[in-house]
């Protein structure tokens, strides 16, 4: 993720520099509409892959997902949520015990500290309820814009564009942004598409990057948006 407050989410991408042909904004919007239609057809239900039953559980799972697969997080969270059901319980957690529970997600020492501090903040400053504005969410320990957008879009139904490493990579390859900065990528995508489509589109792009437009070996032969992709290094189809 991408605020200095959260080093777990600020690790630089290992993807090599990309060269992509850029079009004027009107042409970009037209191409983006075609990309969005295609992804909607191929992914009608772009489901969030982190298991959760509440905004609080999604917040915890998203913090754990830094530098870790969603599948691994989903293996860890059932026992974690049985042991610590509410923010106040996590706020009072014994650090070594919590570290052991989340060890397999990687960077477990920092994550455990963030989770305890986040539990305290939610309990003491927000009455045990996860806040539902960007300004409030990014004041929580371990939470940057990426995590906040995950919560806003998936827990509270607010239009949001999640920019993780997959979204950043795919957006640049598709010529939708020139930037490597997640905040700028978010702004570029916001300008190009209607607000009502932000959440679903960014989730589709995330899944497309996770399973098709891979960092090192993109699956160009099976890419549904291949003909709309101007990336000069794309493979044959």
PDB file of C-alpha atoms in Angstrom:
ATOM      1  CA  UNK A   1       0.000   0.000   0.000  1.00  0.00           C
ATOM      2  CA  UNK A   2       1.197   3.429  -0.434  1.00  0.00           C
ATOM      3  CA  UNK A   3       1.355   5.853   2.456  1.00  0.00           C
ATOM      4  CA  UNK A   4       4.575   6.430   4.324  1.00  0.00           C
ATOM      5  CA  UNK A   5       2.596   5.715   7.480  1.00  0.00           C
ATOM      6  CA  UNK A   6       2.390   2.095   6.410  1.00  0.00           C
ATOM      7  CA  UNK A   7       5.744   0.655   5.319  1.00  0.00           C
ATOM      8  CA  UNK A   8       4.203  -2.762   4.688  1.00  0.00           C
ATOM      9  CA  UNK A   9       2.319  -1.243   1.785  1.00  0.00           C
ATOM     10  CA  UNK A  10       5.142   0.828   0.338  1.00  0.00           C
ATOM     11  CA  UNK A  11       7.483  -1.810  -1.009  1.00  0.00           C
ATOM     12  CA  UNK A  12       8.617  -0.915  -4.537  1.00  0.00           C
ATOM     13  CA  UNK A  13       7.316  -2.961  -7.450  1.00  0.00           C
ATOM     14  CA  UNK A  14       9.709  -5.443  -9.057  1.00  0.00           C
ATOM     15  CA  UNK A  15       8.010  -5.052 -12.433  1.00  0.00           C
ATOM     16  CA  UNK A  16      10.428  -3.711 -15.076  1.00  0.00           C
ATOM     17  CA  UNK A  17       9.817  -0.340 -16.679  1.00  0.00           C
ATOM     18  CA  UNK A  18       7.076  -0.486 -19.302  1.00  0.00           C
ATOM     19  CA  UNK A  19       6.641   1.340 -22.567  1.00  0.00           C
ATOM     20  CA  UNK A  20       3.079   2.079 -23.644  1.00  0.00           C
ATOM     21  CA  UNK A  21       1.640   4.305 -26.325  1.00  0.00           C
ATOM     22  CA  UNK A  22      -0.618   7.023 -24.897  1.00  0.00           C
ATOM     23  CA  UNK A  23      -3.677   8.550 -26.526  1.00  0.00           C
ATOM     24  CA  UNK A  24      -5.518  11.844 -26.029  1.00  0.00           C
ATOM     25  CA  UNK A  25      -7.977  11.786 -23.125  1.00  0.00           C
ATOM     26  CA  UNK A  26     -11.067  11.457 -25.361  1.00  0.00           C
ATOM     27  CA  UNK A  27      -9.551   8.387 -27.025  1.00  0.00           C
ATOM     28  CA  UNK A  28      -8.496   7.075 -23.626  1.00  0.00           C
ATOM     29  CA  UNK A  29     -12.038   7.328 -22.342  1.00  0.00           C
ATOM     30  CA  UNK A  30     -13.352   5.504 -25.398  1.00  0.00           C
ATOM     31  CA  UNK A  31     -10.797   2.720 -25.003  1.00  0.00           C
ATOM     32  CA  UNK A  32     -11.465   2.528 -21.285  1.00  0.00           C
ATOM     33  CA  UNK A  33     -15.188   2.080 -21.958  1.00  0.00           C
ATOM     34  CA  UNK A  34     -14.397  -0.868 -24.227  1.00  0.00           C
ATOM     35  CA  UNK A  35     -12.034  -2.368 -21.658  1.00  0.00           C
ATOM     36  CA  UNK A  36     -14.628  -1.925 -18.906  1.00  0.00           C
ATOM     37  CA  UNK A  37     -17.355  -3.576 -21.027  1.00  0.00           C
ATOM     38  CA  UNK A  38     -15.112  -6.522 -21.851  1.00  0.00           C
ATOM     39  CA  UNK A  39     -14.035  -7.079 -18.262  1.00  0.00           C
ATOM     40  CA  UNK A  40     -17.640  -6.795 -17.099  1.00  0.00           C
ATOM     41  CA  UNK A  41     -18.633  -9.467 -19.607  1.00  0.00           C
ATOM     42  CA  UNK A  42     -15.818 -11.815 -18.615  1.00  0.00           C
ATOM     43  CA  UNK A  43     -16.064 -11.044 -14.869  1.00  0.00           C
ATOM     44  CA  UNK A  44     -19.702 -10.218 -14.123  1.00  0.00           C
ATOM     45  CA  UNK A  45     -19.212 -10.703 -10.360  1.00  0.00           C
ATOM     46  CA  UNK A  46     -15.737  -9.434  -9.362  1.00  0.00           C
ATOM     47  CA  UNK A  47     -15.843 -10.683  -5.805  1.00  0.00           C
ATOM     48  CA  UNK A  48     -13.527  -9.538  -3.057  1.00  0.00           C
ATOM     49  CA  UNK A  49     -11.366 -12.564  -2.245  1.00  0.00           C
ATOM     50  CA  UNK A  50     -10.708 -11.774   1.409  1.00  0.00           C
ATOM     51  CA  UNK A  51     -13.239 -13.606   3.583  1.00  0.00           C
ATOM     52  CA  UNK A  52     -15.004 -11.322   6.049  1.00  0.00           C
ATOM     53  CA  UNK A  53     -18.342 -10.850   7.816  1.00  0.00           C
ATOM     54  CA  UNK A  54     -18.046  -7.218   8.896  1.00  0.00           C
ATOM     55  CA  UNK A  55     -16.136  -4.002   8.147  1.00  0.00           C
ATOM     56  CA  UNK A  56     -13.868  -4.771  11.115  1.00  0.00           C
ATOM     57  CA  UNK A  57     -12.984  -8.236   9.818  1.00  0.00           C
ATOM     58  CA  UNK A  58     -12.299  -6.814   6.359  1.00  0.00           C
ATOM     59  CA  UNK A  59     -10.053  -4.147   7.868  1.00  0.00           C
ATOM     60  CA  UNK A  60      -8.036  -6.756   9.776  1.00  0.00           C
ATOM     61  CA  UNK A  61      -7.819  -9.053   6.753  1.00  0.00           C
ATOM     62  CA  UNK A  62      -6.678  -6.228   4.484  1.00  0.00           C
ATOM     63  CA  UNK A  63      -3.919  -5.213   6.884  1.00  0.00           C
ATOM     64  CA  UNK A  64      -2.787  -8.853   6.974  1.00  0.00           C
ATOM     65  CA  UNK A  65      -2.841  -9.064   3.166  1.00  0.00           C
ATOM     66  CA  UNK A  66       0.172  -6.771   2.734  1.00  0.00           C
ATOM     67  CA  UNK A  67       2.868  -8.788   0.937  1.00  0.00           C
ATOM     68  CA  UNK A  68       0.715 -11.896   1.382  1.00  0.00           C
ATOM     69  CA  UNK A  69      -1.826 -13.784  -0.710  1.00  0.00           C
ATOM     70  CA  UNK A  70      -5.518 -13.553   0.046  1.00  0.00           C
ATOM     71  CA  UNK A  71      -5.616 -17.341   0.232  1.00  0.00           C
ATOM     72  CA  UNK A  72      -3.087 -17.381   3.047  1.00  0.00           C
ATOM     73  CA  UNK A  73      -4.918 -14.634   4.915  1.00  0.00           C
ATOM     74  CA  UNK A  74      -8.152 -16.628   4.613  1.00  0.00           C
ATOM     75  CA  UNK A  75      -6.415 -19.572   6.261  1.00  0.00           C
ATOM     76  CA  UNK A  76      -5.340 -17.421   9.201  1.00  0.00           C
ATOM     77  CA  UNK A  77      -8.357 -15.246   9.911  1.00  0.00           C
ATOM     78  CA  UNK A  78     -10.883 -17.897  11.105  1.00  0.00           C
ATOM     79  CA  UNK A  79      -8.830 -18.745  14.199  1.00  0.00           C
ATOM     80  CA  UNK A  80      -7.846 -15.096  14.631  1.00  0.00           C
ATOM     81  CA  UNK A  81     -11.469 -13.939  14.643  1.00  0.00           C
ATOM     82  CA  UNK A  82     -12.485 -16.713  17.022  1.00  0.00           C
ATOM     83  CA  UNK A  83      -9.821 -15.563  19.478  1.00  0.00           C
ATOM     84  CA  UNK A  84     -10.370 -11.811  19.028  1.00  0.00           C
ATOM     85  CA  UNK A  85     -13.950 -11.048  18.024  1.00  0.00           C
ATOM     86  CA  UNK A  86     -14.076  -7.286  18.575  1.00  0.00           C
ATOM     87  CA  UNK A  87     -11.666  -4.351  18.204  1.00  0.00           C
ATOM     88  CA  UNK A  88     -11.434  -4.027  21.986  1.00  0.00           C
ATOM     89  CA  UNK A  89     -10.364  -7.664  22.315  1.00  0.00           C
ATOM     90  CA  UNK A  90      -7.658  -7.239  19.699  1.00  0.00           C
ATOM     91  CA  UNK A  91      -6.558  -4.009  21.376  1.00  0.00           C
ATOM     92  CA  UNK A  92      -5.881  -6.027  24.538  1.00  0.00           C
ATOM     93  CA  UNK A  93      -4.167  -8.900  22.755  1.00  0.00           C
ATOM     94  CA  UNK A  94      -0.940 -10.381  24.095  1.00  0.00           C
ATOM     95  CA  UNK A  95       1.592  -9.444  21.422  1.00  0.00           C
ATOM     96  CA  UNK A  96       3.535 -12.758  21.289  1.00  0.00           C
ATOM     97  CA  UNK A  97       0.285 -14.732  21.052  1.00  0.00           C
ATOM     98  CA  UNK A  98      -1.002 -12.536  18.234  1.00  0.00           C
ATOM     99  CA  UNK A  99       2.314 -12.815  16.406  1.00  0.00           C
ATOM    100  CA  UNK A 100       2.060 -16.589  16.464  1.00  0.00           C
ATOM    101  CA  UNK A 101      -1.479 -16.545  15.109  1.00  0.00           C
ATOM    102  CA  UNK A 102      -0.527 -14.408  12.091  1.00  0.00           C
ATOM    103  CA  UNK A 103       3.067 -15.565  11.609  1.00  0.00           C
ATOM    104  CA  UNK A 104       2.407 -17.268   8.272  1.00  0.00           C
ATOM    105  CA  UNK A 105       1.236 -14.013   6.655  1.00  0.00           C
ATOM    106  CA  UNK A 106       4.755 -12.590   6.748  1.00  0.00           C
ATOM    107  CA  UNK A 107       5.996  -9.372   8.376  1.00  0.00           C
ATOM    108  CA  UNK A 108       4.032 -10.635  11.356  1.00  0.00           C
ATOM    109  CA  UNK A 109       5.759  -8.497  13.981  1.00  0.00           C
ATOM    110  CA  UNK A 110       4.847  -5.212  12.300  1.00  0.00           C
ATOM    111  CA  UNK A 111       1.385  -6.480  11.410  1.00  0.00           C
ATOM    112  CA  UNK A 112       0.704  -7.544  14.999  1.00  0.00           C
ATOM    113  CA  UNK A 113       1.693  -4.102  16.290  1.00  0.00           C
ATOM    114  CA  UNK A 114      -0.503  -2.431  13.678  1.00  0.00           C
ATOM    115  CA  UNK A 115      -3.473  -4.643  14.529  1.00  0.00           C
ATOM    116  CA  UNK A 116      -3.263  -3.970  18.268  1.00  0.00           C
ATOM    117  CA  UNK A 117      -2.858  -0.234  17.690  1.00  0.00           C
ATOM    118  CA  UNK A 118      -5.709  -0.263  15.155  1.00  0.00           C
ATOM    119  CA  UNK A 119      -7.944  -2.089  17.613  1.00  0.00           C
ATOM    120  CA  UNK A 120      -7.190   0.547  20.236  1.00  0.00           C
ATOM    121  CA  UNK A 121      -7.866   3.417  17.818  1.00  0.00           C
ATOM    122  CA  UNK A 122     -11.174   1.984  16.618  1.00  0.00           C
ATOM    123  CA  UNK A 123     -12.246   1.301  20.204  1.00  0.00           C
ATOM    124  CA  UNK A 124     -11.159   4.563  21.767  1.00  0.00           C
ATOM    125  CA  UNK A 125     -11.754   7.056  18.959  1.00  0.00           C
ATOM    126  CA  UNK A 126     -14.623   5.520  17.009  1.00  0.00           C
ATOM    127  CA  UNK A 127     -16.657   3.687  19.617  1.00  0.00           C
ATOM    128  CA  UNK A 128     -15.718   0.254  18.336  1.00  0.00           C
ATOM    129  CA  UNK A 129     -17.045   0.944  14.828  1.00  0.00           C
ATOM    130  CA  UNK A 130     -14.848   1.138  11.744  1.00  0.00           C
ATOM    131  CA  UNK A 131     -15.042   4.702  10.393  1.00  0.00           C
ATOM    132  CA  UNK A 132     -16.464   5.180   6.919  1.00  0.00           C
ATOM    133  CA  UNK A 133     -14.591   8.171   5.515  1.00  0.00           C
ATOM    134  CA  UNK A 134     -11.192   8.295   3.865  1.00  0.00           C
ATOM    135  CA  UNK A 135      -9.946  11.043   6.176  1.00  0.00           C
ATOM    136  CA  UNK A 136     -10.793   8.991   9.266  1.00  0.00           C
ATOM    137  CA  UNK A 137      -9.646   5.620   7.946  1.00  0.00           C
ATOM    138  CA  UNK A 138      -6.142   6.780   7.050  1.00  0.00           C
ATOM    139  CA  UNK A 139      -5.596   7.927  10.642  1.00  0.00           C
ATOM    140  CA  UNK A 140      -5.740   4.278  11.754  1.00  0.00           C
ATOM    141  CA  UNK A 141      -2.411   2.505  12.308  1.00  0.00           C
ATOM    142  CA  UNK A 142      -1.459   0.321   9.354  1.00  0.00           C
ATOM    143  CA  UNK A 143      -4.017   1.923   7.032  1.00  0.00           C
ATOM    144  CA  UNK A 144      -3.148   3.824   3.860  1.00  0.00           C
ATOM    145  CA  UNK A 145      -5.292   4.882   0.912  1.00  0.00           C
ATOM    146  CA  UNK A 146      -5.289   1.407  -0.606  1.00  0.00           C
ATOM    147  CA  UNK A 147      -6.643  -0.238   2.533  1.00  0.00           C
ATOM    148  CA  UNK A 148      -9.087   2.618   3.072  1.00  0.00           C
ATOM    149  CA  UNK A 149     -10.434   2.250  -0.461  1.00  0.00           C
ATOM    150  CA  UNK A 150     -10.877  -1.499   0.063  1.00  0.00           C
ATOM    151  CA  UNK A 151     -13.004  -0.770   3.137  1.00  0.00           C
ATOM    152  CA  UNK A 152     -14.986   2.063   1.568  1.00  0.00           C
ATOM    153  CA  UNK A 153     -15.831   0.120  -1.565  1.00  0.00           C
ATOM    154  CA  UNK A 154     -16.421  -3.352  -0.172  1.00  0.00           C
ATOM    155  CA  UNK A 155     -17.727  -2.721   3.342  1.00  0.00           C
ATOM    156  CA  UNK A 156     -19.597   0.559   2.908  1.00  0.00           C
ATOM    157  CA  UNK A 157     -20.550   0.566  -0.766  1.00  0.00           C
ATOM    158  CA  UNK A 158     -18.856   3.884  -1.488  1.00  0.00           C
ATOM    159  CA  UNK A 159     -17.253   4.488  -4.908  1.00  0.00           C
ATOM    160  CA  UNK A 160     -13.552   3.787  -4.565  1.00  0.00           C
ATOM    161  CA  UNK A 161     -10.597   2.801  -6.690  1.00  0.00           C
ATOM    162  CA  UNK A 162      -8.205   0.367  -5.061  1.00  0.00           C
ATOM    163  CA  UNK A 163      -4.694   0.689  -6.464  1.00  0.00           C
ATOM    164  CA  UNK A 164      -2.495  -2.238  -5.506  1.00  0.00           C
ATOM    165  CA  UNK A 165       0.484  -3.542  -7.468  1.00  0.00           C
ATOM    166  CA  UNK A 166      -1.825  -5.410  -9.880  1.00  0.00           C
ATOM    167  CA  UNK A 167      -3.997  -2.391 -10.666  1.00  0.00           C
ATOM    168  CA  UNK A 168      -0.976  -0.142 -11.062  1.00  0.00           C
ATOM    169  CA  UNK A 169       0.695  -2.582 -13.465  1.00  0.00           C
ATOM    170  CA  UNK A 170      -2.388  -3.237 -15.586  1.00  0.00           C
ATOM    171  CA  UNK A 171      -3.409   0.425 -15.752  1.00  0.00           C
ATOM    172  CA  UNK A 172       0.023   1.375 -17.013  1.00  0.00           C
ATOM    173  CA  UNK A 173       0.184  -1.432 -19.561  1.00  0.00           C
ATOM    174  CA  UNK A 174      -3.252  -0.458 -20.858  1.00  0.00           C
ATOM    175  CA  UNK A 175      -2.095   3.136 -21.224  1.00  0.00           C
ATOM    176  CA  UNK A 176      -4.564   4.481 -18.681  1.00  0.00           C
ATOM    177  CA  UNK A 177      -1.852   6.188 -16.667  1.00  0.00           C
ATOM    178  CA  UNK A 178       1.757   7.245 -17.058  1.00  0.00           C
ATOM    179  CA  UNK A 179       2.534   7.161 -13.364  1.00  0.00           C
ATOM    180  CA  UNK A 180       4.050   4.620 -10.999  1.00  0.00           C
ATOM    181  CA  UNK A 181       2.678   6.535  -8.021  1.00  0.00           C
ATOM    182  CA  UNK A 182      -0.448   4.796  -6.646  1.00  0.00           C
ATOM    183  CA  UNK A 183      -2.106   8.077  -5.649  1.00  0.00           C
ATOM    184  CA  UNK A 184      -1.638   9.458  -9.151  1.00  0.00           C
ATOM    185  CA  UNK A 185      -2.865   6.214 -10.745  1.00  0.00           C
ATOM    186  CA  UNK A 186      -5.985   6.467  -8.587  1.00  0.00           C
ATOM    187  CA  UNK A 187      -6.546  10.056  -9.714  1.00  0.00           C
ATOM    188  CA  UNK A 188      -5.995   9.195 -13.384  1.00  0.00           C
ATOM    189  CA  UNK A 189      -8.558   6.388 -13.272  1.00  0.00           C
ATOM    190  CA  UNK A 190     -11.021   8.571 -11.382  1.00  0.00           C
ATOM    191  CA  UNK A 191     -10.838  11.193 -14.125  1.00  0.00           C
ATOM    192  CA  UNK A 192     -11.369   8.664 -16.900  1.00  0.00           C
ATOM    193  CA  UNK A 193     -14.482   6.861 -15.704  1.00  0.00           C
ATOM    194  CA  UNK A 194     -17.843   7.522 -14.042  1.00  0.00           C
ATOM    195  CA  UNK A 195     -17.790   7.424 -10.266  1.00  0.00           C
ATOM    196  CA  UNK A 196     -20.480   4.744 -10.205  1.00  0.00           C
ATOM    197  CA  UNK A 197     -18.064   2.313 -11.893  1.00  0.00           C
ATOM    198  CA  UNK A 198     -14.997   2.920  -9.754  1.00  0.00           C
ATOM    199  CA  UNK A 199     -15.337   0.049  -7.297  1.00  0.00           C
ATOM    200  CA  UNK A 200     -16.302  -2.735  -9.679  1.00  0.00           C
ATOM    201  CA  UNK A 201     -13.858  -1.666 -12.381  1.00  0.00           C
ATOM    202  CA  UNK A 202     -10.863  -1.488 -10.065  1.00  0.00           C
ATOM    203  CA  UNK A 203     -11.739  -4.905  -8.607  1.00  0.00           C
ATOM    204  CA  UNK A 204     -11.932  -6.375 -12.105  1.00  0.00           C
ATOM    205  CA  UNK A 205      -8.585  -4.825 -13.026  1.00  0.00           C
ATOM    206  CA  UNK A 206      -7.092  -6.194  -9.794  1.00  0.00           C
ATOM    207  CA  UNK A 207      -8.295  -9.720 -10.591  1.00  0.00           C
ATOM    208  CA  UNK A 208      -7.184  -9.368 -14.202  1.00  0.00           C
ATOM    209  CA  UNK A 209      -3.701  -8.470 -12.984  1.00  0.00           C
ATOM    210  CA  UNK A 210      -3.709 -11.269 -10.431  1.00  0.00           C
ATOM    211  CA  UNK A 211      -4.689 -14.053 -12.843  1.00  0.00           C
ATOM    212  CA  UNK A 212      -4.052 -12.893 -16.426  1.00  0.00           C
ATOM    213  CA  UNK A 213      -1.825  -9.834 -16.795  1.00  0.00           C
ATOM    214  CA  UNK A 214       0.903 -11.225 -14.556  1.00  0.00           C
ATOM    215  CA  UNK A 215       4.004  -9.246 -13.699  1.00  0.00           C
ATOM    216  CA  UNK A 216       6.626 -11.553 -15.216  1.00  0.00           C
ATOM    217  CA  UNK A 217       4.692 -13.839 -17.546  1.00  0.00           C
ATOM    218  CA  UNK A 218       1.492 -12.121 -18.681  1.00  0.00           C
ATOM    219  CA  UNK A 219      -1.017 -14.525 -20.212  1.00  0.00           C
ATOM    220  CA  UNK A 220      -1.473 -12.519 -23.406  1.00  0.00           C
ATOM    221  CA  UNK A 221      -2.826 -15.511 -25.338  1.00  0.00           C
ATOM    222  CA  UNK A 222      -5.891 -15.669 -23.092  1.00  0.00           C
ATOM    223  CA  UNK A 223      -6.280 -11.933 -22.388  1.00  0.00           C
ATOM    224  CA  UNK A 224      -9.827 -10.718 -23.108  1.00  0.00           C
ATOM    225  CA  UNK A 225      -8.711  -7.086 -23.541  1.00  0.00           C
ATOM    226  CA  UNK A 226      -5.727  -7.903 -25.743  1.00  0.00           C
ATOM    227  CA  UNK A 227      -6.932  -5.856 -28.726  1.00  0.00           C
ATOM    228  CA  UNK A 228      -7.326  -2.776 -26.517  1.00  0.00           C
ATOM    229  CA  UNK A 229      -3.846  -3.108 -25.018  1.00  0.00           C
ATOM    230  CA  UNK A 230      -1.170  -0.761 -26.430  1.00  0.00           C
ATOM    231  CA  UNK A 231       1.672  -2.200 -24.333  1.00  0.00           C
ATOM    232  CA  UNK A 232       4.619  -2.595 -26.709  1.00  0.00           C
ATOM    233  CA  UNK A 233       6.008  -5.578 -24.828  1.00  0.00           C
ATOM    234  CA  UNK A 234       2.870  -7.704 -24.926  1.00  0.00           C
ATOM    235  CA  UNK A 235       3.183 -11.210 -26.306  1.00  0.00           C
ATOM    236  CA  UNK A 236       1.420 -12.714 -29.313  1.00  0.00           C
ATOM    237  CA  UNK A 237      -2.171 -13.865 -29.225  1.00  0.00           C
TER     238      UNK A 237
END
